[in-house]
Coordinates of C-alpha atoms in Angstrom, one line a residue:
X488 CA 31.0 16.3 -11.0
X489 CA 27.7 16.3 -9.4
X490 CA 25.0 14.5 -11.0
X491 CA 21.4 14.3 -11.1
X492 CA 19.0 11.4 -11.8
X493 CA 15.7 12.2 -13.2
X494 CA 12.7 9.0 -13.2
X495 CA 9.8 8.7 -14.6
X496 CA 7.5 6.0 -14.1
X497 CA 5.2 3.9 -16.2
X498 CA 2.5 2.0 -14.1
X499 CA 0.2 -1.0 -15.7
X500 CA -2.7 -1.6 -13.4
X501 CA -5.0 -4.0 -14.0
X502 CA -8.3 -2.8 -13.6
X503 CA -10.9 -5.1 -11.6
X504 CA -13.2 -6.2 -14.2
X505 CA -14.8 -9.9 -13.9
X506 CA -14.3 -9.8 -17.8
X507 CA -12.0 -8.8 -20.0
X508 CA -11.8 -5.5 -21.7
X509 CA -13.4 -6.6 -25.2
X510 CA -14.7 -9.9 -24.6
X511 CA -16.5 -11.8 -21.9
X512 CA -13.8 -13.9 -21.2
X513 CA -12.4 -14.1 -17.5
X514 CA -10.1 -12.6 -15.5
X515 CA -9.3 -14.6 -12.7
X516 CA -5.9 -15.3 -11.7
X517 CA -4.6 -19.1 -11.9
X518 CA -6.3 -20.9 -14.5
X519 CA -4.8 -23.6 -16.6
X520 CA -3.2 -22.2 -19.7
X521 CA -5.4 -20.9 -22.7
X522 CA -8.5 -22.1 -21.0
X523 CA -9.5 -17.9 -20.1
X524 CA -9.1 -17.1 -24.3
X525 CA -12.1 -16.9 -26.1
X526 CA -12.4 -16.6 -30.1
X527 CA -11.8 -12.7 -29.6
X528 CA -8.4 -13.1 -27.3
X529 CA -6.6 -14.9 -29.9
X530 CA -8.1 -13.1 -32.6
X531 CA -10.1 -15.7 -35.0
X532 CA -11.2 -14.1 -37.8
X533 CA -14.4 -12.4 -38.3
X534 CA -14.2 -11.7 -34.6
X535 CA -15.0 -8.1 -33.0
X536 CA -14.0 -6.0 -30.3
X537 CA -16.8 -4.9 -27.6
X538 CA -15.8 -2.7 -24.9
X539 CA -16.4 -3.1 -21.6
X540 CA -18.2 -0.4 -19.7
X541 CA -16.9 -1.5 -15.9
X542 CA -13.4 -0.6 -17.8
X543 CA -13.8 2.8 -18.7
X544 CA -16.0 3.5 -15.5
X545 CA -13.0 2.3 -13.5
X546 CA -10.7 5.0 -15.2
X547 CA -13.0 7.8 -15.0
X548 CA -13.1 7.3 -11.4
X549 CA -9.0 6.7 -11.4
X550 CA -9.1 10.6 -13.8
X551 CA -11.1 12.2 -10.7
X552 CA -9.1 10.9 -7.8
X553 CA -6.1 12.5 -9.1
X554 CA -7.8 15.6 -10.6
X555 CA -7.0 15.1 -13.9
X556 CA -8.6 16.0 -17.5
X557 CA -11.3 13.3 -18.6
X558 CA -11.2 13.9 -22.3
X559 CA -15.0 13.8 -23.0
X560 CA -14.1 11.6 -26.6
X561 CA -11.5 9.3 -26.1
X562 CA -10.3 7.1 -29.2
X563 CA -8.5 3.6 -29.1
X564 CA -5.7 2.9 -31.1
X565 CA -4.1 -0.1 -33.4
X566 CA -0.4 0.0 -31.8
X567 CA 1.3 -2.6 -34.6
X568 CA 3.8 -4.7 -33.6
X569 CA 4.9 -8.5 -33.7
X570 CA 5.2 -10.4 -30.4
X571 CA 4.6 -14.2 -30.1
X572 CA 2.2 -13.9 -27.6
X573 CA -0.1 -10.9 -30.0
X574 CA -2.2 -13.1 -31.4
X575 CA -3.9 -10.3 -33.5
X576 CA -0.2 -8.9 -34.2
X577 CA -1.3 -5.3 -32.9
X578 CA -2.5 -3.9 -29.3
X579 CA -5.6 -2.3 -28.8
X580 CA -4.7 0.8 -26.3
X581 CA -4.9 5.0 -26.7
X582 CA -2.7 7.3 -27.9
X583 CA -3.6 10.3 -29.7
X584 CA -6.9 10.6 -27.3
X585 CA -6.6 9.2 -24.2
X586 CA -9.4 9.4 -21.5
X587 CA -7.2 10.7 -18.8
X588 CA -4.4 14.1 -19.3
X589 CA -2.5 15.4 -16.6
X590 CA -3.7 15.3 -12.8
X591 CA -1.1 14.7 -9.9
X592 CA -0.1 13.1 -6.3
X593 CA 1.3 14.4 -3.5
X594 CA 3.9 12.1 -2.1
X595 CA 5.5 12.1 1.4
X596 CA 9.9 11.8 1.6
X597 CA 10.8 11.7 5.4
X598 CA 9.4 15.2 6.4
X599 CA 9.3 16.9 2.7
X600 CA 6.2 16.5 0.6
X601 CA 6.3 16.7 -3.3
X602 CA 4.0 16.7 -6.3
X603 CA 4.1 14.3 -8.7
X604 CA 2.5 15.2 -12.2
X605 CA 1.2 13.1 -14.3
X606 CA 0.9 12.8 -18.0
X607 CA -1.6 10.6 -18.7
X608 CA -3.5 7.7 -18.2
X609 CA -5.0 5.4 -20.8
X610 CA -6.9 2.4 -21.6
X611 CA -5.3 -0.8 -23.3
X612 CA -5.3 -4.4 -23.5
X613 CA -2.9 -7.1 -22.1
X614 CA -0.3 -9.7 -24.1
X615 CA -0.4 -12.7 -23.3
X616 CA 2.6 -14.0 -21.7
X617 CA 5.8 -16.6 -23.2
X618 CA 6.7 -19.5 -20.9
X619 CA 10.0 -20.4 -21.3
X620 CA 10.6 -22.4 -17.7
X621 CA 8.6 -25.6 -18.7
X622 CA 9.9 -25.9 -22.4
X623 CA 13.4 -27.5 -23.1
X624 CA 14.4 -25.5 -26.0
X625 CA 11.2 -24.0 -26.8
X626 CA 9.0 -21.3 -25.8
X627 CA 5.2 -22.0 -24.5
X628 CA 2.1 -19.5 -25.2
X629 CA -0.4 -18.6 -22.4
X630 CA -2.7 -16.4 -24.1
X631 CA -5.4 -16.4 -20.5
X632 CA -4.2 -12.5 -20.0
X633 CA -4.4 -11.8 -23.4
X634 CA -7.5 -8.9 -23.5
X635 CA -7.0 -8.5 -19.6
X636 CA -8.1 -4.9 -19.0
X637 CA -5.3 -2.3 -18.4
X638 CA -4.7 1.3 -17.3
X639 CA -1.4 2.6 -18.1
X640 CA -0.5 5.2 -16.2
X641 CA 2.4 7.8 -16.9
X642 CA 4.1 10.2 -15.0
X643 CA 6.1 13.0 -15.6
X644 CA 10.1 12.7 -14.9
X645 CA 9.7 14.5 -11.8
X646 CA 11.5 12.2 -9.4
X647 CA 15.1 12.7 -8.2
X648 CA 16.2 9.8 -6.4
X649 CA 15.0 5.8 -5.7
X650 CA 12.8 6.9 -2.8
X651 CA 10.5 8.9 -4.4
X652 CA 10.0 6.4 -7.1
X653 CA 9.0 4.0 -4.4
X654 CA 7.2 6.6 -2.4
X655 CA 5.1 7.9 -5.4
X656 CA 4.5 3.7 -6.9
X657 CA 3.6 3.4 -2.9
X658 CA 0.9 6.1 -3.1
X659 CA -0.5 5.3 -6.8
X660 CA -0.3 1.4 -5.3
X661 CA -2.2 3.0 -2.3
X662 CA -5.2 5.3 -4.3
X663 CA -5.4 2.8 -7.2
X664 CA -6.9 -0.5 -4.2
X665 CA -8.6 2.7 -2.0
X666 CA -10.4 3.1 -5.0
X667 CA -11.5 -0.1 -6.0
X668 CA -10.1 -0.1 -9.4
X669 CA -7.2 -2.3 -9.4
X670 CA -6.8 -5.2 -6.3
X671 CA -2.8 -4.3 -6.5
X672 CA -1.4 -7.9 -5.9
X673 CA 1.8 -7.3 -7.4
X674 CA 3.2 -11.1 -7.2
X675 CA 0.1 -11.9 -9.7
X676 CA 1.2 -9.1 -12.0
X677 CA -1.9 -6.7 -11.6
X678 CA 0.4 -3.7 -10.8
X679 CA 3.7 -3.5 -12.3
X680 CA 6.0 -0.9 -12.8
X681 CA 8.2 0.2 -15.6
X682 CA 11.3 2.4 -15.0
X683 CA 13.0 5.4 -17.0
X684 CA 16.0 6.3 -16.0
X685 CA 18.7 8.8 -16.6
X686 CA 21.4 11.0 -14.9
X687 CA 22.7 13.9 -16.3
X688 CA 25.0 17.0 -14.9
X689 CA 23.5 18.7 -11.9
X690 CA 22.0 21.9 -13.2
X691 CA 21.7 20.8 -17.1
X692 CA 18.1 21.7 -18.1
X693 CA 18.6 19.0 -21.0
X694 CA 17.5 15.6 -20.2
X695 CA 20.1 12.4 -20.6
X696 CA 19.7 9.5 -22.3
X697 CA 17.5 6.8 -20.6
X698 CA 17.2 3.5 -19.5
X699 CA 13.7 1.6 -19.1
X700 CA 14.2 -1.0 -16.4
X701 CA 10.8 -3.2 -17.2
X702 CA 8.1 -5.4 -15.2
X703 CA 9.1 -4.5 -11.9
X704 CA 6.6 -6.5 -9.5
X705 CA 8.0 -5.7 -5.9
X706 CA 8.9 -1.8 -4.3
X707 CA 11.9 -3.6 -3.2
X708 CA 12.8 -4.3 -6.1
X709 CA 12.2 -0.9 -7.9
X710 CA 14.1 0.9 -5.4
X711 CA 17.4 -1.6 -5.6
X712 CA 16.9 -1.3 -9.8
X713 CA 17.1 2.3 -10.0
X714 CA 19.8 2.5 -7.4
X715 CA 21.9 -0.2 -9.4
X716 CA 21.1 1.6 -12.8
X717 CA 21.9 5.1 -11.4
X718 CA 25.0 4.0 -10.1
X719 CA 26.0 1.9 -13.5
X720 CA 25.2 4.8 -15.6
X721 CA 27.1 7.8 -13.8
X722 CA 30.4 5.5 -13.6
X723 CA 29.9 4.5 -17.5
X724 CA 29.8 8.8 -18.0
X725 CA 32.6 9.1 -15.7
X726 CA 35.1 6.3 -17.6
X727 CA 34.3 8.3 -21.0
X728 CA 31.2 6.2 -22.3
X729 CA 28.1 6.8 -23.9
X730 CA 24.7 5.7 -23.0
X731 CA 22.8 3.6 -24.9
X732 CA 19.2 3.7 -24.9
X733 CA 18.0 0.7 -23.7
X734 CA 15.4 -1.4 -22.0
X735 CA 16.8 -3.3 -19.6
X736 CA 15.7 -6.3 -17.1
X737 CA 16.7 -6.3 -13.4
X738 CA 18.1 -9.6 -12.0
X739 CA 17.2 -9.7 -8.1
X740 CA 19.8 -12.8 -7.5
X741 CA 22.3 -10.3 -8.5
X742 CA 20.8 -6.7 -7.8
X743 CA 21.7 -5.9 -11.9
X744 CA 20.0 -5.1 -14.7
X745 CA 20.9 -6.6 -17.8
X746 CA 19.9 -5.2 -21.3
X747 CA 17.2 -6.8 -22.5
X748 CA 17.5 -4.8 -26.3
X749 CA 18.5 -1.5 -27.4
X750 CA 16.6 1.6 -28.4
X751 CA 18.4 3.4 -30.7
X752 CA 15.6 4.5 -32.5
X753 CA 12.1 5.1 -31.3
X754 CA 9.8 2.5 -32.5
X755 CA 7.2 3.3 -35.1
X756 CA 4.1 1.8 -34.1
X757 CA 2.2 2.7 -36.8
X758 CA -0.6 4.0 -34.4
X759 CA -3.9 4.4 -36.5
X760 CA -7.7 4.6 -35.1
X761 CA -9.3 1.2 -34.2
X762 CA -12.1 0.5 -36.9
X763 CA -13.6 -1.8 -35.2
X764 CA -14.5 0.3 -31.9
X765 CA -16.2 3.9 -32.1
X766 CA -15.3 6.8 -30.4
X767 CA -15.8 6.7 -26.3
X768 CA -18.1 9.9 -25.2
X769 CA -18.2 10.2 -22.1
X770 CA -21.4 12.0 -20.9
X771 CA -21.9 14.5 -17.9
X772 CA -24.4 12.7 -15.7
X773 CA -22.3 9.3 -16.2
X774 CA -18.9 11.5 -14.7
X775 CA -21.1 13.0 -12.2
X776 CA -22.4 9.3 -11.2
X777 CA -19.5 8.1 -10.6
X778 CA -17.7 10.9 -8.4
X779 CA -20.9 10.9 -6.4
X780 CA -19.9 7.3 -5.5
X781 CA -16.1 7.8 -4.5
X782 CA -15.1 7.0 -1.1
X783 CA -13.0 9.8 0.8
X784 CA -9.6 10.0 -1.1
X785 CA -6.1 9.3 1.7
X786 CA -4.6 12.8 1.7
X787 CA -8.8 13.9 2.5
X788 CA -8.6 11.3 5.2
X789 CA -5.1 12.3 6.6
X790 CA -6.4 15.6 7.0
X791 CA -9.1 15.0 8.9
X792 CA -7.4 12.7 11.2
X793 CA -5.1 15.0 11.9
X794 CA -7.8 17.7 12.3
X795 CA -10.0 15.8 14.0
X796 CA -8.3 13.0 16.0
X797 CA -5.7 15.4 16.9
X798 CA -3.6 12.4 15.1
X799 CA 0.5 13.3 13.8
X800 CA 1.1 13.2 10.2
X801 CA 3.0 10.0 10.6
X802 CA -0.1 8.2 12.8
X803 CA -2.6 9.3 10.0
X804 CA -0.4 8.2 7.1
X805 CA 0.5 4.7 8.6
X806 CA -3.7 5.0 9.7
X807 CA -4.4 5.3 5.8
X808 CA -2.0 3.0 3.7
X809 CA -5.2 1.0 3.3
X810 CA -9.2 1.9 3.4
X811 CA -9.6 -1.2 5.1
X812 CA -7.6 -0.1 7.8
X813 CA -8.5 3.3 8.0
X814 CA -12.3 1.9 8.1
X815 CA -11.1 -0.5 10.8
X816 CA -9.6 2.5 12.9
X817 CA -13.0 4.9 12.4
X818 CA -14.9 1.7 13.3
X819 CA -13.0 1.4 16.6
X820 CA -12.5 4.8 17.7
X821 CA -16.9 5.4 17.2
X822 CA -17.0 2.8 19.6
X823 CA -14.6 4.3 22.4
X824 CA -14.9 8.0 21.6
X825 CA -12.7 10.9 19.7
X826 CA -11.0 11.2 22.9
X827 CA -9.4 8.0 23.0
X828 CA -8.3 8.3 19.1
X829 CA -4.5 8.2 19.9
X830 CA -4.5 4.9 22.7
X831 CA -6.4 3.0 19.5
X832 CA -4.0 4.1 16.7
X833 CA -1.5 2.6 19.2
X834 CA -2.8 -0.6 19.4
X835 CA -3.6 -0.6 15.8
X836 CA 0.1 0.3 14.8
X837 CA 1.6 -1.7 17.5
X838 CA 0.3 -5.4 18.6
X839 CA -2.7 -5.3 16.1
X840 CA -0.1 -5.1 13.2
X841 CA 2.4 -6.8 14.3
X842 CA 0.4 -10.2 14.7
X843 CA -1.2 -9.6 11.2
X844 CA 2.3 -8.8 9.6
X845 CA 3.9 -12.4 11.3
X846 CA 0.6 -14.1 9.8
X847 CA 0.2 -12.1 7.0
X848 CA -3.1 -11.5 7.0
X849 CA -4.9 -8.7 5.7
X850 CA -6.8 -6.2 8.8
X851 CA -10.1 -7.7 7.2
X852 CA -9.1 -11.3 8.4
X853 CA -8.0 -9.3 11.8
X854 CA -9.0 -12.2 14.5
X855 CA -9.7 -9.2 16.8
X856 CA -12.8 -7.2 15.4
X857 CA -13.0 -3.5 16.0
X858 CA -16.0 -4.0 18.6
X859 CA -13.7 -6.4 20.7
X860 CA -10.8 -4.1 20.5
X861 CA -12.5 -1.4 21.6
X862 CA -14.0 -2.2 24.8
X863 CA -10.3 -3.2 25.4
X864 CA -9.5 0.1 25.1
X865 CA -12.1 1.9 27.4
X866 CA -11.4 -1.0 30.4
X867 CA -8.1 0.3 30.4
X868 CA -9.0 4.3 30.1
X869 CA -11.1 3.0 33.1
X870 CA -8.3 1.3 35.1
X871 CA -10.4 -1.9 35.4
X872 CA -6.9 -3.5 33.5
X873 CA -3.7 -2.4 33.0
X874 CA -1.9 -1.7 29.5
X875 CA 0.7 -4.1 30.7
X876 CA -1.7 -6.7 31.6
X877 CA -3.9 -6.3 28.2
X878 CA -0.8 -6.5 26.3
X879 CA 0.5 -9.7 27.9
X880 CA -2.5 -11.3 28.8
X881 CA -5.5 -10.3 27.5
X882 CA -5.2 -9.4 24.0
X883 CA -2.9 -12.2 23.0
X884 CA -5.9 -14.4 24.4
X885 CA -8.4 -12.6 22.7
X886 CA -6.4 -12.6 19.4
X887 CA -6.0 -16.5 20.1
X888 CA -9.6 -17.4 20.8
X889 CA -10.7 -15.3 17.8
X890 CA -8.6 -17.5 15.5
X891 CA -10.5 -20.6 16.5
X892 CA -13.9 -18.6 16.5
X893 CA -13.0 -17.9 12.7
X894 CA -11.5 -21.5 12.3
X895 CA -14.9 -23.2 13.4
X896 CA -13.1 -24.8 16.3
X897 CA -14.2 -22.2 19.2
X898 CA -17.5 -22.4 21.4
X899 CA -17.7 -19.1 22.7
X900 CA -19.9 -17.0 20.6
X901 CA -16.8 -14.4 20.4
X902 CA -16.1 -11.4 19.3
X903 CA -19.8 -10.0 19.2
X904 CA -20.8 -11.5 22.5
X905 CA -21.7 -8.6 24.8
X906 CA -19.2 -8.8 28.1
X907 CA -17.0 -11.2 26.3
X908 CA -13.4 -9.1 27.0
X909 CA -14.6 -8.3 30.8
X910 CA -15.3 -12.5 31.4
X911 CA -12.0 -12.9 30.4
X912 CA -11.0 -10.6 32.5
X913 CA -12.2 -12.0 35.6
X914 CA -11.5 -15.1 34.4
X915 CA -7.7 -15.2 34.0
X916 CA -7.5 -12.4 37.4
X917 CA -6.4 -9.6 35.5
X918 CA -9.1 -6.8 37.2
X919 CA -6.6 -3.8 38.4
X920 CA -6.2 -3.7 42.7
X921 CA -7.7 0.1 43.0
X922 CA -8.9 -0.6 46.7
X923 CA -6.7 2.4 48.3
X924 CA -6.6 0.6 51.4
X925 CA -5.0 -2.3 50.2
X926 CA -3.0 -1.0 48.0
X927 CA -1.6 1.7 51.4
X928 CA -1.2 -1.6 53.2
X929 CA 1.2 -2.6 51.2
X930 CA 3.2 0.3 50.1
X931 CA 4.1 0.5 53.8
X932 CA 5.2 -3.0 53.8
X933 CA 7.3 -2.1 51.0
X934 CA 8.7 1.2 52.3
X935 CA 9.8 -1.0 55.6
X936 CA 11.3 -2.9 53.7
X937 CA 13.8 -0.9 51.6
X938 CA 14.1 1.5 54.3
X939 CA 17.6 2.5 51.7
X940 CA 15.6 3.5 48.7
X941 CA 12.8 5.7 51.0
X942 CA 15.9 7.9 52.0
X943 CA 17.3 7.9 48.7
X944 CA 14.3 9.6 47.3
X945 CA 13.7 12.2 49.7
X946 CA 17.8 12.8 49.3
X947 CA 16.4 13.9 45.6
X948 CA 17.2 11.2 43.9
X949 CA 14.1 10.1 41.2
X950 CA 15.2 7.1 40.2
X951 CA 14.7 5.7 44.0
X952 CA 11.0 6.1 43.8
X953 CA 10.5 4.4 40.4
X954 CA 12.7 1.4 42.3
X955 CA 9.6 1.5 44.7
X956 CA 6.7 1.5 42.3
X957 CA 8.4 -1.3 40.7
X958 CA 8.3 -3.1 44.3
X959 CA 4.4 -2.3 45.0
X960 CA 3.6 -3.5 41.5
X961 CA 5.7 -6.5 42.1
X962 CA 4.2 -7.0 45.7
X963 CA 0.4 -6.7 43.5
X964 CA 1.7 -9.3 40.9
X965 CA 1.1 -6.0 38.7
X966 CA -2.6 -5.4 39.7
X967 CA -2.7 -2.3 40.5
X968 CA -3.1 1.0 39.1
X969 CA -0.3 2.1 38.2
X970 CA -1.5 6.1 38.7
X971 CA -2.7 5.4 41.7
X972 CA 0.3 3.6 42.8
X973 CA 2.6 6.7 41.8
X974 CA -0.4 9.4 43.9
X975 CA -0.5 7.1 46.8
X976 CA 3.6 6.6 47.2
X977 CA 4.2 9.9 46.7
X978 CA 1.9 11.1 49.4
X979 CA 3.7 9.3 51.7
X980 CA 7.0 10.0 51.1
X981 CA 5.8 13.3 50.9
X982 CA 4.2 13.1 54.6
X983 CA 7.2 11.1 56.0

């Protein structure tokens, strides 16, 4: 039998507020335990909810980046249920009125493009959160995320397969940071992903019963969950078994998930309307505000790096996994010109990212600034230094010496110094040869001397003259043009 899975996805980001959503309490990551609860977070009586503006600002914009409905009065809702770390015994989220319906991504799967719909997307407040690691036999309370601002964001079950869950988590992950609404450090729990899964017979319109794999905090992860579950639930089919509905916890040491409780029944939440918080109108000019101040949205961007940069889709998608890197790549290329757009992608894709990856540092802590990077660029469109020699040489030095200029340990007033990349340049001898004299001197010393591989090629065979190239840039210690190498040797084979 050939199966289907269907996914959905449920997405808590949390939003990038100093405070939390109804109390001034903070939100930084770290603190000891229960010192970030105020009288409101642990719900001391007499205490009221106040909500916080920079909250619901952050999910209007989140509404317009993905073309959704802002409902123009939204409502927040008592969701009642009994959890250690509750301290009030019910959440404060949205149900019947949330501020954000529908909307949709596009997400890229190898070479095929899909949309992902959306349901909604709503406002709520965190738990706190059980420590069991510390306590022999007991359970710990740390109520510092308690009142942490959330948004909750729900798909559709429009994905097929473990890639394009990660592939549509990747591009939420990806517009949720480009945005500014959510800093999307997953290993602090500020973007974690929930799971539905079912299968069901290939060509069955009616759904099968799921499986929610919870707090998933690394794509890695997601993807190796759903695989395991998918694979778990089609053989419990196949041997005659039912499925259970479940939530379930995935296990990384073992790549399983484990059932965590069952879900027989759907639980009754007893939603009701907050009494303690009005209803949220949102008014024209505030909605028109705050589109006015989005930046340019990725699929926007990859567009126009294609269109303009004459860029691939795979340069312009890799260029725009990050605003700061996009905004590091426009920053360059202004510098060197449209025309050199592809050589700087390069770089950026290629030694710029590898060094950041093996240090992993962020492109804003990049040791080589944009400036620096691209007079690199236009010395070697200009055949004052060869790729070869800026890739060995003088970008590994420049990377280097940046590091100490940001460590307070170097003198030279690098990157911004004006001339900075051609003083190293003369410095360490890496200036191309492009005298044409010189360089005919010794091509002729080096057709003399493999007399074998000068008749070779003009017997037709190709791979003699790259042998020879590879002797004049050897006899130059690499110095010389490589172009003007290839013209020069050519001519006089040619003429021989």
């Amino acid at each position: 039998m050939q199966w289907e899975t269907v996914i959905g996805l449920e997405i808590h980001a949390q939003l990038s507020t100093r405070s939390k959503i109804f109390s001034g309490a903070p939100t930084a990551f770290g603190a000891a335990p229960n010192t970030q609860a105020c009288a409101v977070d642990i719900a001391l009586p007499g205490v009221l909810p106040v909500l916080n503006r920079g909250a619901v600002e952050r999910a209007i914009r989140f509404g317009l980046a993905i073309g959704a409905r802002l409902n123009r009065v939204n409502v927040f809702d008592r969701k009642n249920y009994f959890y250690p770390d509750l301290p009030k015994g019910y959440q404060i989220s949205q149900f019947a009125l949330p501020i954000v319906e529908g909307g949709s991504i596009d997400i890229q799967v190898g070479e095929d493009t899909k949309t992902i719909r959306l349901t909604r997307a709503h406002l709520e407040e965190d738990a706190g959160k059980s420590l069991h690691e510390d306590y022999h036999g007991m359970t710990g309370i740390d109520l510092n995320r308690a009142g942490t601002p959330l948004l909750e964001i729900v798909s559709e079950p429009d994905m097929r397969s473990a890639a394009e869950a990660v592939a549509y988590a990747r591009a939420l992950h990806t517009l949720v940071t480009w945005i500014g609404i959510c800093d999307g450090n997953m290993q602090e729990g500020s973007f974690r992903v929930d799971a539905n899964v079912s299968v069901r017979p290939r060509g069955q319109a009616e759904f099968g019963t799921r499986r929610e794999i919870k707090n998933l905090n690394s794509f890695r992860f997601l993807e190796q969950a759903i695989d395991y579950e998918i694979r778990w639930q089609i053989e419990r089919i196949e041997d005659g078994h039912a499925i259970q509905q479940a939530t379930v916890l995935f296990d990384p040491d073992t790549g399983e998930t484990r059932m965590m409780r069952s879900k027989e029944d759907a639980h009754d939440y007893r939603y009701f309307p907050d009494p303690d918080l009005l209803p949220v109108k949102l008014e024209e000019d505030w909605i028109e505000q705050v589109r006015a101040e989005l930046p340019e949205l990725p699929g926007a961007m990859r567009e126009r790096f294609q269109r303009e940069y004459g860029l691939s889709a795979y340069d312009a998608r890799q260029l725009t996994g990050r605003l700061e890197l996009a905004r590091f790549f426009t920053s360059t290329v202004s510098l060197t010109g449209a025309n050199k757009a592809k050589q700087v992608a390069n770089w950026i894709m290629g030694e710029v990212s590898r060094r950041l990856n093996a240090q992993n540092l962020p492109i804003e802590a990049c040791p080589v600034p944009s400036e620096t990077l691209a007079q690199m660029v236009s010395l070697i469109d200009q055949g004052i230094i060869s790729h070869k020699a800026a890739k060995d040489v003088l970008f590994p030095h420049l990377w280097e010496l940046g590091q100490q200029v940001l460590a307070g340990t170097g003198t030279l007033s690098f990157p911004t110094q004006d001339g900075a990349v051609e003083s190293i340049i003369i410095q360490k001898g890496l200036a191309q040869q492009n005298d044409a004299a010189g360089l005919e001197k010794i091509i002729d010393e080096v057709m003399a001397a493999t007399p074998k591989s000068v008749e070779e090629f003009r017997a037709g065979k190709e791979k003699a003259f790259n042998a020879l190239v590879g002797q004049v840039m050897k006899a130059t210690r690499g110095k010389a043009n490589p172009a003007q190498v290839n013209e020069l040797l050519r001519a006089k084979l040619s003429a021989g």
